[in-house]
C-alpha positions as protocol buffer text, in pm:
chain_id: "A"
residue {
  index: 1
  type: MET
  ca { x: -11109 y: 17361 z: 16047 }
}
residue {
  index: 2
  type: ASN
  ca { x: -11045 y: 17548 z: 16369 }
}
residue {
  index: 3
  type: LYS
  ca { x: -11266 y: 17829 z: 16494 }
}
residue {
  index: 4
  type: ASP
  ca { x: -11025 y: 18107 z: 16393 }
}
residue {
  index: 5
  type: ALA
  ca { x: -11003 y: 17974 z: 16037 }
}
residue {
  index: 6
  type: LEU
  ca { x: -11382 y: 17943 z: 16012 }
}
residue {
  index: 7
  type: SER
  ca { x: -11431 y: 18292 z: 16151 }
}
residue {
  index: 8
  type: THR
  ca { x: -11183 y: 18437 z: 15903 }
}
residue {
  index: 9
  type: PHE
  ca { x: -11341 y: 18235 z: 15622 }
}
residue {
  index: 10
  type: TRP
  ca { x: -11694 y: 18364 z: 15685 }
}
residue {
  index: 11
  type: THR
  ca { x: -11577 y: 18720 z: 15745 }
}
residue {
  index: 12
  type: ASN
  ca { x: -11404 y: 18713 z: 15408 }
}
residue {
  index: 13
  type: VAL
  ca { x: -11701 y: 18548 z: 15235 }
}
residue {
  index: 14
  type: GLU
  ca { x: -11922 y: 18834 z: 15352 }
}
residue {
  index: 15
  type: TYR
  ca { x: -11658 y: 19094 z: 15262 }
}
residue {
  index: 16
  type: TYR
  ca { x: -11625 y: 18968 z: 14904 }
}
residue {
  index: 17
  type: ARG
  ca { x: -12000 y: 18903 z: 14868 }
}
residue {
  index: 18
  type: ILE
  ca { x: -12081 y: 19261 z: 14967 }
}
residue {
  index: 19
  type: SER
  ca { x: -11793 y: 19402 z: 14759 }
}
residue {
  index: 20
  type: PHE
  ca { x: -11923 y: 19221 z: 14450 }
}
residue {
  index: 21
  type: LYS
  ca { x: -12285 y: 19317 z: 14535 }
}
residue {
  index: 22
  type: MET
  ca { x: -12399 y: 18954 z: 14537 }
}
residue {
  index: 23
  type: HIS
  ca { x: -12693 y: 18799 z: 14722 }
}
residue {
  index: 24
  type: LYS
  ca { x: -12633 y: 18533 z: 14986 }
}
residue {
  index: 25
  type: LYS
  ca { x: -12834 y: 18279 z: 14787 }
}
residue {
  index: 26
  type: ASP
  ca { x: -12595 y: 18326 z: 14494 }
}
residue {
  index: 27
  type: VAL
  ca { x: -12291 y: 18246 z: 14708 }
}
residue {
  index: 28
  type: TYR
  ca { x: -12400 y: 17991 z: 14969 }
}
residue {
  index: 29
  type: VAL
  ca { x: -12705 y: 17831 z: 15122 }
}
residue {
  index: 30
  type: ILE
  ca { x: -12687 y: 17581 z: 15406 }
}
residue {
  index: 31
  type: GLU
  ca { x: -12309 y: 17600 z: 15451 }
}
residue {
  index: 32
  type: ARG
  ca { x: -12344 y: 17927 z: 15642 }
}
residue {
  index: 33
  type: PHE
  ca { x: -12514 y: 17746 z: 15924 }
}
residue {
  index: 34
  type: GLY
  ca { x: -12227 y: 17501 z: 15973 }
}
residue {
  index: 35
  type: LYS
  ca { x: -12401 y: 17199 z: 15830 }
}
residue {
  index: 36
  type: ASN
  ca { x: -12194 y: 16983 z: 15596 }
}
residue {
  index: 37
  type: MET
  ca { x: -11912 y: 17237 z: 15581 }
}
residue {
  index: 38
  type: THR
  ca { x: -11625 y: 17076 z: 15395 }
}
residue {
  index: 39
  type: ILE
  ca { x: -11326 y: 17199 z: 15199 }
}
residue {
  index: 40
  type: LEU
  ca { x: -11520 y: 17114 z: 14881 }
}
residue {
  index: 41
  type: ASN
  ca { x: -11805 y: 17339 z: 14993 }
}
residue {
  index: 42
  type: ALA
  ca { x: -11551 y: 17612 z: 15071 }
}
residue {
  index: 43
  type: ALA
  ca { x: -11406 y: 17571 z: 14721 }
}
residue {
  index: 44
  type: LYS
  ca { x: -11756 y: 17597 z: 14571 }
}
residue {
  index: 45
  type: ILE
  ca { x: -11821 y: 17919 z: 14764 }
}
residue {
  index: 46
  type: ALA
  ca { x: -11490 y: 18063 z: 14641 }
}
residue {
  index: 47
  type: ASP
  ca { x: -11584 y: 17963 z: 14286 }
}
residue {
  index: 48
  type: ASN
  ca { x: -11925 y: 18129 z: 14324 }
}
residue {
  index: 49
  type: LEU
  ca { x: -11746 y: 18447 z: 14433 }
}
residue {
  index: 50
  type: GLY
  ca { x: -11500 y: 18421 z: 14144 }
}
residue {
  index: 51
  type: ILE
  ca { x: -11193 y: 18420 z: 14369 }
}
residue {
  index: 52
  type: GLU
  ca { x: -10930 y: 18169 z: 14476 }
}
residue {
  index: 53
  type: LEU
  ca { x: -11000 y: 17955 z: 14782 }
}
residue {
  index: 54
  type: TRP
  ca { x: -10688 y: 18074 z: 14966 }
}
residue {
  index: 55
  type: GLN
  ca { x: -10822 y: 18431 z: 14959 }
}
residue {
  index: 56
  type: LEU
  ca { x: -11103 y: 18330 z: 15191 }
}
residue {
  index: 57
  type: PHE
  ca { x: -10860 y: 18218 z: 15459 }
}
residue {
  index: 58
  type: GLU
  ca { x: -10635 y: 18525 z: 15444 }
}
residue {
  index: 59
  type: LYS
  ca { x: -10693 y: 18813 z: 15685 }
}
residue {
  index: 60
  type: VAL
  ca { x: -10834 y: 19110 z: 15493 }
}
């Protein structure tokens, strides 16, 4: 993933996490720090948030 996509991804993760009043530990753990970030991890984060994966890559 390029830097713009990752930046948008994490901005949206935080946006939805805060909107849904969820704790970071309920959404992601080590992925936030760039270790082992894969599309499967991104899909897991989207699933934890209860949204579709594509929503995390769309500008909010």
